[in-house]
Coordinates of C-alpha atoms in Angstrom, one line a residue:
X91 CA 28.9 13.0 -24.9
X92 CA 28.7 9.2 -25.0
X93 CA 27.7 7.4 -27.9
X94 CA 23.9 5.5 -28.4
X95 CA 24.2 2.0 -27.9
X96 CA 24.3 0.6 -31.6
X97 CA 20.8 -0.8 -32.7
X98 CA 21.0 -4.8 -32.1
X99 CA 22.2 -7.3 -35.2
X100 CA 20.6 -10.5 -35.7
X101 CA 23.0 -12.7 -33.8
X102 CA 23.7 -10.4 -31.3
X103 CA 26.3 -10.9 -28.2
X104 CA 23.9 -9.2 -25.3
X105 CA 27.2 -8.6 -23.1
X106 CA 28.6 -6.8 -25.7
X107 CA 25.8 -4.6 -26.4
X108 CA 25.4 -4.3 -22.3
X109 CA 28.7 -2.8 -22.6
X110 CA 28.0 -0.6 -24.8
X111 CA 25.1 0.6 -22.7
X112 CA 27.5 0.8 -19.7
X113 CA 29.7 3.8 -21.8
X114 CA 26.6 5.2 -22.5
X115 CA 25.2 5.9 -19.2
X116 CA 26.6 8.1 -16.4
X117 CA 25.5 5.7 -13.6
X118 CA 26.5 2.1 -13.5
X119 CA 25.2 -0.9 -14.9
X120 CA 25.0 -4.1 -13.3
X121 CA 24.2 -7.4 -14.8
X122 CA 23.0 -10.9 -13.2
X123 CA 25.6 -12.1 -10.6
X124 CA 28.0 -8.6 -10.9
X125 CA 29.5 -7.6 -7.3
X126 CA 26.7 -4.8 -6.4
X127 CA 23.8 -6.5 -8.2
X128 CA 21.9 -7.5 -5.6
X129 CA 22.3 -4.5 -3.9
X130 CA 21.2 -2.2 -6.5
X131 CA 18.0 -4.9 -7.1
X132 CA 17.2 -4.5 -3.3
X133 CA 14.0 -3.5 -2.4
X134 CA 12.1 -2.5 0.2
X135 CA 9.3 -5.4 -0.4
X136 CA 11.6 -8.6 -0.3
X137 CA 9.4 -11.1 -1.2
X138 CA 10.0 -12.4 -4.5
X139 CA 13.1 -10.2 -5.5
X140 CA 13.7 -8.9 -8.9
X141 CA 16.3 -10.9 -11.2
X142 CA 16.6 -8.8 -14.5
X143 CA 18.9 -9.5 -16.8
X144 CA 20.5 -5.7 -16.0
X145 CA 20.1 -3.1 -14.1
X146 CA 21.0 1.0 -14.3
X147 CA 21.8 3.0 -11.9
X148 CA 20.5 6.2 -13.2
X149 CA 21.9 9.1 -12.3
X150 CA 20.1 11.5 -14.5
X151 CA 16.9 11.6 -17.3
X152 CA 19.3 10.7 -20.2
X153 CA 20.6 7.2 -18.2
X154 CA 16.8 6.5 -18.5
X155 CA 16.9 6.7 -22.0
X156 CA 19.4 5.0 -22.6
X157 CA 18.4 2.4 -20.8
X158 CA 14.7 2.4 -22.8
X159 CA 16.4 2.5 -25.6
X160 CA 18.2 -0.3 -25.3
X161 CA 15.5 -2.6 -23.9
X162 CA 12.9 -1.3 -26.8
X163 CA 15.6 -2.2 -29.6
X164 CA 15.6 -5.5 -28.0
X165 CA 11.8 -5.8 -27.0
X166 CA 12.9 -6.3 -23.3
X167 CA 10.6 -5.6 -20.8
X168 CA 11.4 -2.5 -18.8
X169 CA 10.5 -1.9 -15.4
X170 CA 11.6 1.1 -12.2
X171 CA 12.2 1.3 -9.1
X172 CA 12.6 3.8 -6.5
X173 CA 12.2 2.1 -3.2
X174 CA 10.0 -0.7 -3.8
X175 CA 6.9 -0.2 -1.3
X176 CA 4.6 -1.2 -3.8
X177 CA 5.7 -3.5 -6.4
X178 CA 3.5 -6.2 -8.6
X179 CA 5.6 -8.4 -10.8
X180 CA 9.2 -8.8 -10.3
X181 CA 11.3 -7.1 -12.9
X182 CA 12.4 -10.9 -14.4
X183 CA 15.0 -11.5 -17.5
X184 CA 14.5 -7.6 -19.0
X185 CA 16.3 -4.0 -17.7
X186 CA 15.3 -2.6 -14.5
X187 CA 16.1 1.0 -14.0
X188 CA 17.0 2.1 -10.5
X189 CA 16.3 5.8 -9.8
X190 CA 17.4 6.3 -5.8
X191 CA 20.5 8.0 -7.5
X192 CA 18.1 10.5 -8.6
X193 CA 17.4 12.6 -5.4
X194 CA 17.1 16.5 -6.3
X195 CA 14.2 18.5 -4.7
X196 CA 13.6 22.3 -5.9
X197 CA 11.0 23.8 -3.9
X198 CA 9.4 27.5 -5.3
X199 CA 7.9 28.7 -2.4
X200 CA 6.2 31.7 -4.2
X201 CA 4.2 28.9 -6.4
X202 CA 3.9 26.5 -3.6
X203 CA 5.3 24.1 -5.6
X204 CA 8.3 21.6 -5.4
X205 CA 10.1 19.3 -7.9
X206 CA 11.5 16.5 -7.4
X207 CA 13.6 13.4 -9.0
X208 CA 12.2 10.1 -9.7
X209 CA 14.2 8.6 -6.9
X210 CA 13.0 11.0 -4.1
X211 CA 11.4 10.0 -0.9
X212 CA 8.7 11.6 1.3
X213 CA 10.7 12.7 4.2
X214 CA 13.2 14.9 1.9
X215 CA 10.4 16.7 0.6
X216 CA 8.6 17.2 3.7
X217 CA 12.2 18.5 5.2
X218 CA 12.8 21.1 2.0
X219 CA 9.5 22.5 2.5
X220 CA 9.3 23.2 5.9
X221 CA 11.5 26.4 6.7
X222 CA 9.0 27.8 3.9
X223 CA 5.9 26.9 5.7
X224 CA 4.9 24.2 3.8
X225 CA 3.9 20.6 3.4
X226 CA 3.3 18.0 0.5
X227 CA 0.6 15.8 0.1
X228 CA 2.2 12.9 1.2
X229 CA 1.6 9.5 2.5
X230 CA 1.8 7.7 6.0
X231 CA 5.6 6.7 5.3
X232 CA 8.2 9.1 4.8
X233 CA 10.5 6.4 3.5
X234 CA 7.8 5.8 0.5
X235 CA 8.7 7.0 -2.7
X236 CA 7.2 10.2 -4.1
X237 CA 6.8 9.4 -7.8
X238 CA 5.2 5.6 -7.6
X239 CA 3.0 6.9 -4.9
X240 CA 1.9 10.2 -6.8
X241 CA 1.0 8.4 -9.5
X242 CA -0.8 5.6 -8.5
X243 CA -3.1 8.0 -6.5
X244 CA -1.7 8.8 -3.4
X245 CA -4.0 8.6 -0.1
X246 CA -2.2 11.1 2.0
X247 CA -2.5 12.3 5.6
X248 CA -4.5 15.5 4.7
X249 CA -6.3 13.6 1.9
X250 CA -9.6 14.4 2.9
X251 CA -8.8 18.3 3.1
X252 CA -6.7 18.4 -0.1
X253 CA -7.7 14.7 -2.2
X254 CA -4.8 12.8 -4.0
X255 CA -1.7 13.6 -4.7
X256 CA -2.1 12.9 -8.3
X257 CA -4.7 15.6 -8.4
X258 CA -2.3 18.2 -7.4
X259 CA 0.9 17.2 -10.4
X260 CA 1.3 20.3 -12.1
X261 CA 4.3 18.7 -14.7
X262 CA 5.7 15.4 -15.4
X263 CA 9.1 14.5 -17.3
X264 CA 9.6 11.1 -18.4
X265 CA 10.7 8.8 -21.1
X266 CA 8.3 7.1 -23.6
X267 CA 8.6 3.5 -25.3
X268 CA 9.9 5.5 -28.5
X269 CA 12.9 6.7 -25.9
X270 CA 11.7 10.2 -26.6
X271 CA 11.8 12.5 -23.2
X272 CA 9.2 14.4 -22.7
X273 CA 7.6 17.0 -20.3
X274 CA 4.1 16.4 -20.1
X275 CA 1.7 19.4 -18.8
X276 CA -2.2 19.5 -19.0
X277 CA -1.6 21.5 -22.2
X278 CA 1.3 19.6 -23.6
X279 CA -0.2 16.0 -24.2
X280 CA -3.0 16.1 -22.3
X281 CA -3.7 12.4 -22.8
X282 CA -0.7 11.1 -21.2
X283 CA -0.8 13.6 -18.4
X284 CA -4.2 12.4 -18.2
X285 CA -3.8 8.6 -18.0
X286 CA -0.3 9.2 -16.0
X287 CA -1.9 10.7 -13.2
X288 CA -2.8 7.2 -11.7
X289 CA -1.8 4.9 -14.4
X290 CA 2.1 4.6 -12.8
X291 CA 4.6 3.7 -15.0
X292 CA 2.4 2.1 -17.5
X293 CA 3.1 4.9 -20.1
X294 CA 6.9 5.9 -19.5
X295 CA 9.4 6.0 -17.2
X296 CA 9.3 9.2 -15.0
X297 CA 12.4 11.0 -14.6
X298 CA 10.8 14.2 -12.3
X299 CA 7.3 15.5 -11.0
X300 CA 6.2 19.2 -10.0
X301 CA 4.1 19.2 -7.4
X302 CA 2.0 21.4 -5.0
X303 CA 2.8 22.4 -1.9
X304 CA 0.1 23.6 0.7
X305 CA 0.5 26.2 3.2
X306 CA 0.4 23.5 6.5
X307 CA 3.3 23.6 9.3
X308 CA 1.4 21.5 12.2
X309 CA -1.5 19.4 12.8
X310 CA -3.4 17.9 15.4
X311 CA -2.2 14.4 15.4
X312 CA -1.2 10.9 16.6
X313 CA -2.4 7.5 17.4
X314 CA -4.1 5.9 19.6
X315 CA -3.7 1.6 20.6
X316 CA -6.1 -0.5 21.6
X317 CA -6.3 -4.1 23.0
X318 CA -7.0 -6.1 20.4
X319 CA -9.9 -8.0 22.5
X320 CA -12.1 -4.6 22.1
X321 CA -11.5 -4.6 18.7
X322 CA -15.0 -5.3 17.6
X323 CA -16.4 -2.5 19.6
X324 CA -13.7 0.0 18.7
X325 CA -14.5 -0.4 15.0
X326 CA -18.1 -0.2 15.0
X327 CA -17.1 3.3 17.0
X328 CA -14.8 4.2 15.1
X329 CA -16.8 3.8 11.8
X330 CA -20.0 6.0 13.6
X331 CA -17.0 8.8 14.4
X332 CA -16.0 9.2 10.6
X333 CA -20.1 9.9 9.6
X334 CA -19.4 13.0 12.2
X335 CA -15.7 14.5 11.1
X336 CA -15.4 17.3 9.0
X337 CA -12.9 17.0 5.9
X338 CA -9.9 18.8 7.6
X339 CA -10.1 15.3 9.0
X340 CA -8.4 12.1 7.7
X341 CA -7.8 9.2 9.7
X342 CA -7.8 5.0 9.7
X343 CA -7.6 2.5 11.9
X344 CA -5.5 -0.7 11.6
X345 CA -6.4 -4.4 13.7
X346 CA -2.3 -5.4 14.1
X347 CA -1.0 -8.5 15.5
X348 CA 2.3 -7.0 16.8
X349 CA 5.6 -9.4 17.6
X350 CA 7.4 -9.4 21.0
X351 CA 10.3 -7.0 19.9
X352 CA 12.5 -5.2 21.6
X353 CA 12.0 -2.2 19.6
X354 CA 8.1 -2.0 20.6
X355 CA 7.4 -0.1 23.7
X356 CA 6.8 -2.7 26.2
X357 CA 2.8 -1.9 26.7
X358 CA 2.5 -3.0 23.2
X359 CA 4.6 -6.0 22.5
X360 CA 3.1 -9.3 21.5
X361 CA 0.0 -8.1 21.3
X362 CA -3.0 -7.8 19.2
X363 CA -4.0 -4.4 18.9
X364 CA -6.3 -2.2 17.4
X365 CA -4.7 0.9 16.4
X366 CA -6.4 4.3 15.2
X367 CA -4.3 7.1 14.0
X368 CA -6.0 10.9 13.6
X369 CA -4.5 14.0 11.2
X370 CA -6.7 17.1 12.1
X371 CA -6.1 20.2 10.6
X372 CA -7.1 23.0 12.8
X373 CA -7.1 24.4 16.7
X374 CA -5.4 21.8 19.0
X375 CA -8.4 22.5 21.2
X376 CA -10.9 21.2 18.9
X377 CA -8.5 18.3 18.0
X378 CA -9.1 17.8 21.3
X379 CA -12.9 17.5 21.2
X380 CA -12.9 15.7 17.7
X381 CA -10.8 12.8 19.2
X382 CA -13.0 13.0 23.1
X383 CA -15.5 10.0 21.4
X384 CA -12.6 8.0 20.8
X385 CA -10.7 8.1 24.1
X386 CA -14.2 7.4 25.7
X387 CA -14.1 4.0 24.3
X388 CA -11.6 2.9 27.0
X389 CA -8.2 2.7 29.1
X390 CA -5.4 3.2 25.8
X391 CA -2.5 1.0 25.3
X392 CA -0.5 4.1 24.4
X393 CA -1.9 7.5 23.0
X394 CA 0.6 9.7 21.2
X395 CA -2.4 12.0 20.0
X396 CA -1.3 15.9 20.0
X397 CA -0.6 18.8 18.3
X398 CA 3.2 18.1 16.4
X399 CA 4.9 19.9 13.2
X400 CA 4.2 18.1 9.8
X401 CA 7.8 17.3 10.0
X402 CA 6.8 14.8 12.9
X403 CA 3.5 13.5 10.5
X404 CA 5.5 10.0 10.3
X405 CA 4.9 9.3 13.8
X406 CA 1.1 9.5 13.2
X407 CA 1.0 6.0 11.6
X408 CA 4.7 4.9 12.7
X409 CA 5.1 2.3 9.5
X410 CA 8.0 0.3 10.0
X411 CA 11.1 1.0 8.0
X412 CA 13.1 -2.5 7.8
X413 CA 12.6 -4.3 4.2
X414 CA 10.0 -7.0 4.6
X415 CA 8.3 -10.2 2.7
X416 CA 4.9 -9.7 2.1
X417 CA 1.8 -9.8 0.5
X418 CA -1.5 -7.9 0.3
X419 CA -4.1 -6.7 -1.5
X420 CA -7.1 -4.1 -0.6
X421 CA -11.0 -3.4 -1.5
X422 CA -12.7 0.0 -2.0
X423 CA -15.5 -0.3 -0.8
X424 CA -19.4 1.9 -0.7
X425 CA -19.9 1.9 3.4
X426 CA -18.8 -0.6 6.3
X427 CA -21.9 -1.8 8.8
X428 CA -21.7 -4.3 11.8
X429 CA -22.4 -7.1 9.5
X430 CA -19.2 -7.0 7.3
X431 CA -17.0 -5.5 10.9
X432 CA -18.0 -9.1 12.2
X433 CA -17.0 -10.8 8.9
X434 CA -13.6 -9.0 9.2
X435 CA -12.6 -10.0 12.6
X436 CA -14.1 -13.6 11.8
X437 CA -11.6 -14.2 8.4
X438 CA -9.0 -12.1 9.4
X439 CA -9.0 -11.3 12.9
X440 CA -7.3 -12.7 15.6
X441 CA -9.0 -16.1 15.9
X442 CA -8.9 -16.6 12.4
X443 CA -6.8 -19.3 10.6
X444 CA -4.5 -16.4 8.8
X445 CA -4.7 -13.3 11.2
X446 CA -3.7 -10.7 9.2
X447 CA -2.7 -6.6 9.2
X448 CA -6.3 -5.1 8.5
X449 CA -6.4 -1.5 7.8
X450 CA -9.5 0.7 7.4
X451 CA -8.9 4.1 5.7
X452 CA -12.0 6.8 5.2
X453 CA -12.0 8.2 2.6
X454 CA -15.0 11.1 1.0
X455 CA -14.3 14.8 1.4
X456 CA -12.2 16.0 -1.4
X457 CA -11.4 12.4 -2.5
X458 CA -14.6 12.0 -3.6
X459 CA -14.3 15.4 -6.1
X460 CA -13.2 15.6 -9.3
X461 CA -10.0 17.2 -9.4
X462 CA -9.6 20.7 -11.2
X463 CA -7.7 18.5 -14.0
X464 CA -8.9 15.4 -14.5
X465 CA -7.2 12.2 -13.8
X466 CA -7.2 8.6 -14.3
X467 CA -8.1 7.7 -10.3
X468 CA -10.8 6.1 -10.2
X469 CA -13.1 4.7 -7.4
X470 CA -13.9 8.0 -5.5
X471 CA -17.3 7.0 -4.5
X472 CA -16.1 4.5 -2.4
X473 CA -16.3 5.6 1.2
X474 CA -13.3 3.5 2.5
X475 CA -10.3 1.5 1.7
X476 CA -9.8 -1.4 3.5
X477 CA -6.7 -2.7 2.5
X478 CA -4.8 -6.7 3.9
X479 CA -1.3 -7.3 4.6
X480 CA 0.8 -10.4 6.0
X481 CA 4.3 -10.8 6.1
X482 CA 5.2 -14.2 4.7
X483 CA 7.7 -16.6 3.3
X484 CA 7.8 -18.4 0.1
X485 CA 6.0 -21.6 2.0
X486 CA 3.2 -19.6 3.4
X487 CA 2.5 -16.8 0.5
X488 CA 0.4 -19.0 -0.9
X489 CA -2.2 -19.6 2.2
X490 CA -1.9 -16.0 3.3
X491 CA -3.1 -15.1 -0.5
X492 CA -5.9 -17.2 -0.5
X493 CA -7.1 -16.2 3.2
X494 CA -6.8 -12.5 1.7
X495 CA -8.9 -13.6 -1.2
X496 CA -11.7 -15.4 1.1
X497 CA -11.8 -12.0 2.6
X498 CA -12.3 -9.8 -0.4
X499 CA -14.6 -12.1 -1.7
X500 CA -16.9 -12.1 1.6
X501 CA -16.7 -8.0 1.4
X502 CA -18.0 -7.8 -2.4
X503 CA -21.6 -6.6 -2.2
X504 CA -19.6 -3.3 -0.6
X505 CA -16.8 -3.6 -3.4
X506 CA -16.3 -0.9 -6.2
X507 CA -12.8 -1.7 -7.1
X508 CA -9.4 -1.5 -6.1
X509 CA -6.4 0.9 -5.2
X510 CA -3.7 0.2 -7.4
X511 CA -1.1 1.1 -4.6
X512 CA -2.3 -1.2 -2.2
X513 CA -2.2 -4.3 -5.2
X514 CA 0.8 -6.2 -4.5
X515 CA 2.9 -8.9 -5.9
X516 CA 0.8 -11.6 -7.8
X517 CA -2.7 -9.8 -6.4
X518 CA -1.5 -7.3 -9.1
X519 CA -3.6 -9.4 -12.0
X520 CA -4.4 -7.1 -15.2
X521 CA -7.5 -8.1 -13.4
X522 CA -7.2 -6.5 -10.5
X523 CA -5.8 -3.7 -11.8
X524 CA -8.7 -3.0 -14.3
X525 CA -10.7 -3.1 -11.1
X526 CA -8.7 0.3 -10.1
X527 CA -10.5 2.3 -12.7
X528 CA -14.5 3.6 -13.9
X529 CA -14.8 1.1 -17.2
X530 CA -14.6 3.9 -19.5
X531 CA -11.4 5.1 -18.1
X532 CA -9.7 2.1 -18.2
X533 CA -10.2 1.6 -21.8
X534 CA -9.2 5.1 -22.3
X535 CA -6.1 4.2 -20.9
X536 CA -5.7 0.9 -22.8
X537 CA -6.0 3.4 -26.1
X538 CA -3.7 5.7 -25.0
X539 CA -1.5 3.0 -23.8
X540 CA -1.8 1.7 -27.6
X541 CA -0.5 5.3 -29.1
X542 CA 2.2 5.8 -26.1
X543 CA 3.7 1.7 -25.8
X544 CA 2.2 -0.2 -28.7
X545 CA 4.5 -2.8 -27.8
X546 CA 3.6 -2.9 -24.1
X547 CA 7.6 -2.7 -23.2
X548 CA 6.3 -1.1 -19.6
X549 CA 4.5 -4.6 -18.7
X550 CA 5.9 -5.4 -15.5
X551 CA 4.0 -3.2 -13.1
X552 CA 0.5 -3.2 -12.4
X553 CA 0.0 -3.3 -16.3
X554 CA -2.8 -2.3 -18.6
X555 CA -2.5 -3.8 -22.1
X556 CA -2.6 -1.5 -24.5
X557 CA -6.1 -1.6 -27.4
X558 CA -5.5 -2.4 -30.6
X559 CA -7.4 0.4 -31.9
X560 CA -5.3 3.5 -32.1
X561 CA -5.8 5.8 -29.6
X562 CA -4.9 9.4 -29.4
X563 CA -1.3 10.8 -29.6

């Protein structure tokens, strides 16, 4: 079995204790300008890469260690990545641990369950539970990342049937600051598996989750396009049609200024479009009759609405898969009227100086419950998420972030706080993210964060400071 990296010395050679590290890990380790760094930093948000000082490719839970153990001796900060949908602050000058290496997926059908490795994505899940008639709770992307997204919340395609996907972890592994493992269970440190569930990494570094599983094979499903020039009218309908959906209903609707690409289908290229996408649970027939409203509104674009196995769910929102630069930022908010649909289009819509991705997600049903364990989520009164995106370059980030911010600011009176998976890059302020949480929760978490990383080594992702009052352990 390797060896421990040797605790540091006072004039320490950092390549030579990186090399110890490298014999002590399974996977490989790459430092700054290696052959195979700046693959293994790649991302799938490419704006503002990471440049840590090392990277690990873990392989397994002890390569996380390792590597925590290694930044903790040296008080470097400590960040992970699976795929990089959602990242805040680049993982600058510490130890970045990699997990895409870590890909296994057990699924128990008998429990309805599944576990699976830090690096796992949607779609393998989604595959492995499907011959047992199954789903998971997951997202709009089957690229995404199941652990980041779980954690942070997780607004899913069946969310207002089932709620978040952090309500439904059953077990978490992971490494602490102290480089202990751990499995955490709501009767085995309930703290931590109390602020994990929607605190992310902020706590440790997690290594596997077991999740449910619900008993879904097909839904009634698709989306529908727009022009963009009836985008005022198909919004206000649209926000009427959510007041009349039941909960096996979950839907949103996104304004998108689409490029002339090949790859689009040519009724949709270059244009602006307003784009609603439906996930019904229940008889195709009255899918049909939920959705009649909608396709009233008007001649479609394109309309891929039907019945389709879960396996097909990803064509529902059809998120684009190629890496991208961008930046974005989102608003919970208590109820959307005419008023703020008009301030919308006017700041971000197409006439407006930035005209940006808008997307409008409903939320209620069983997001609004409290889960059967409790969690850290917070904001579940708010009725919808509208969340902002742009792609961008280093000369235009900084407009496109302050057009974002003109528009959060006009939709505050409806505000209650943020989603912490929708806060990207330098919108991901300890600011921001104390606005993803009820008061008292957050400064729960800042205590526990105090007992679990007094040091705050896990600082570079949506952080939460830890209290210096001693919190529970």
């Amino acid at each position: 079995m390797p060896a421990r990296p040797e605790p540091p010395t006072a004039r320490e050679d950092l390549s030579a204790a990186a090399g110890q590290l490298a014999e002590s890990v399974s996977g490989p380790l790459f430092a700054a300008g290696q052959d195979g760094y700046d693959e293994e930093r790649a991302r799938y948000q490419t704006h503002r890469p990471h440049r840590p000082a090392f990277v690990v490719g873990a392989v397994e839970p002890k390569d996380v260690q390792r590597a925590v153990e290694f930044a903790a001796a040296r008080d470097l900060p400590v960040g992970v990545q699976a795929t990089g949908h959602s990242p805040a602050l680049p993982a600058d000058t510490g130890v970045l641990v990699s997990t895409r290496r870590m890909t296994e997926v057990r699924v128990d059908p008998a429990r309805r369950t599944a576990f699976v490795g830090a690096g796992v994505r949607w779609k393998q899940v989604i595959e492995a539970a499907a011959p047992h008639g199954l789903a998971p709770l997951s997202g709009s992307a089957p690229d995404v990342g199941v652990v980041g997204y779980t954690l942070g919340g997780g607004i899913g395609l069946l969310a207002r049937k089932f709620g978040y996907a952090a309500d439904h972890v059953r077990r978490i592994e992971c490494v602490t600051a102290d480089g202990r493992p751990r499995e955490v269970t709501a009767d085995g440190e309930p703290d931590l598996f109390w602020a994990l569930r929607g605190g992310r990494d902020n706590f440790g570094l997690v290594t596997g989750l077991e999740v449910d599983l619900v008993p879904v094979t097909r839904l009634y499903g698709g989306g529908m396009y727009f022009d963009g020039a009836s985008a005022e009218r198909v919004l206000d309908a649209y926000l009427r049609w959510t007041q009349t959906v039941p909960e096996e209903t979950t839907s949103s609707l996104a304004l998108v200024p689409l490029p002339d690409a090949p790859t689009l289908p040519p009724p949709l290229r270059g244009r602006y479009v307003v784009h609603v996408r439906v996930a019904h649970l229940g008889d195709p027939a009255a899918g049909e009759r939920l959705v009649a409203p909608l396709r009233a509104l008007g001649p479609r674009l394109a309309d891929s609405v039907r019945e389709l196995p879960y396996t097909d769910s990803g064509s529902i929102h059809n998120d684009p898969v190629p890496p991208a630069a961008y930046v974005g930022t989102n608003a919970m908010l208590s109820g959307l009227d005419a008023s703020a649909v008009r301030t919308v289009l006017d700041l971000a819509g197409p006439d407006a100086p930035v005209t940006s991705i808008v997307e409008v997600r409903h939320l209620g049903g069983a997001l609004a419950r409290p889960p059967r364990v409790p969690n850290s989520v917070g904001n579940r009164s708010a009725r919808y998420l509208l969340a902002v995106l742009d792609r961008v370059t280093d000369e235009t980030a900084d407009t496109v972030r302050a057009a974002h911010t003109r528009l959060t600011d006009a939709l505050a009176p409806l505000t209650t706080g943020r989603n912490l998976n929708f806060l990207y890059g330098a919108n991901a302020t300890q600011d921001q993210v104390r606005l993803a949480y009820d008061p008292d929760d957050y400064a729960r978490l800042r205590r526990i964060k105090a007992a679990y990383d007094p040091g705050n080594l896990f600082r570079l992702n949506h952080n939460i400071p830890p209290n210096p009052s001693p919190g529970p352990r």
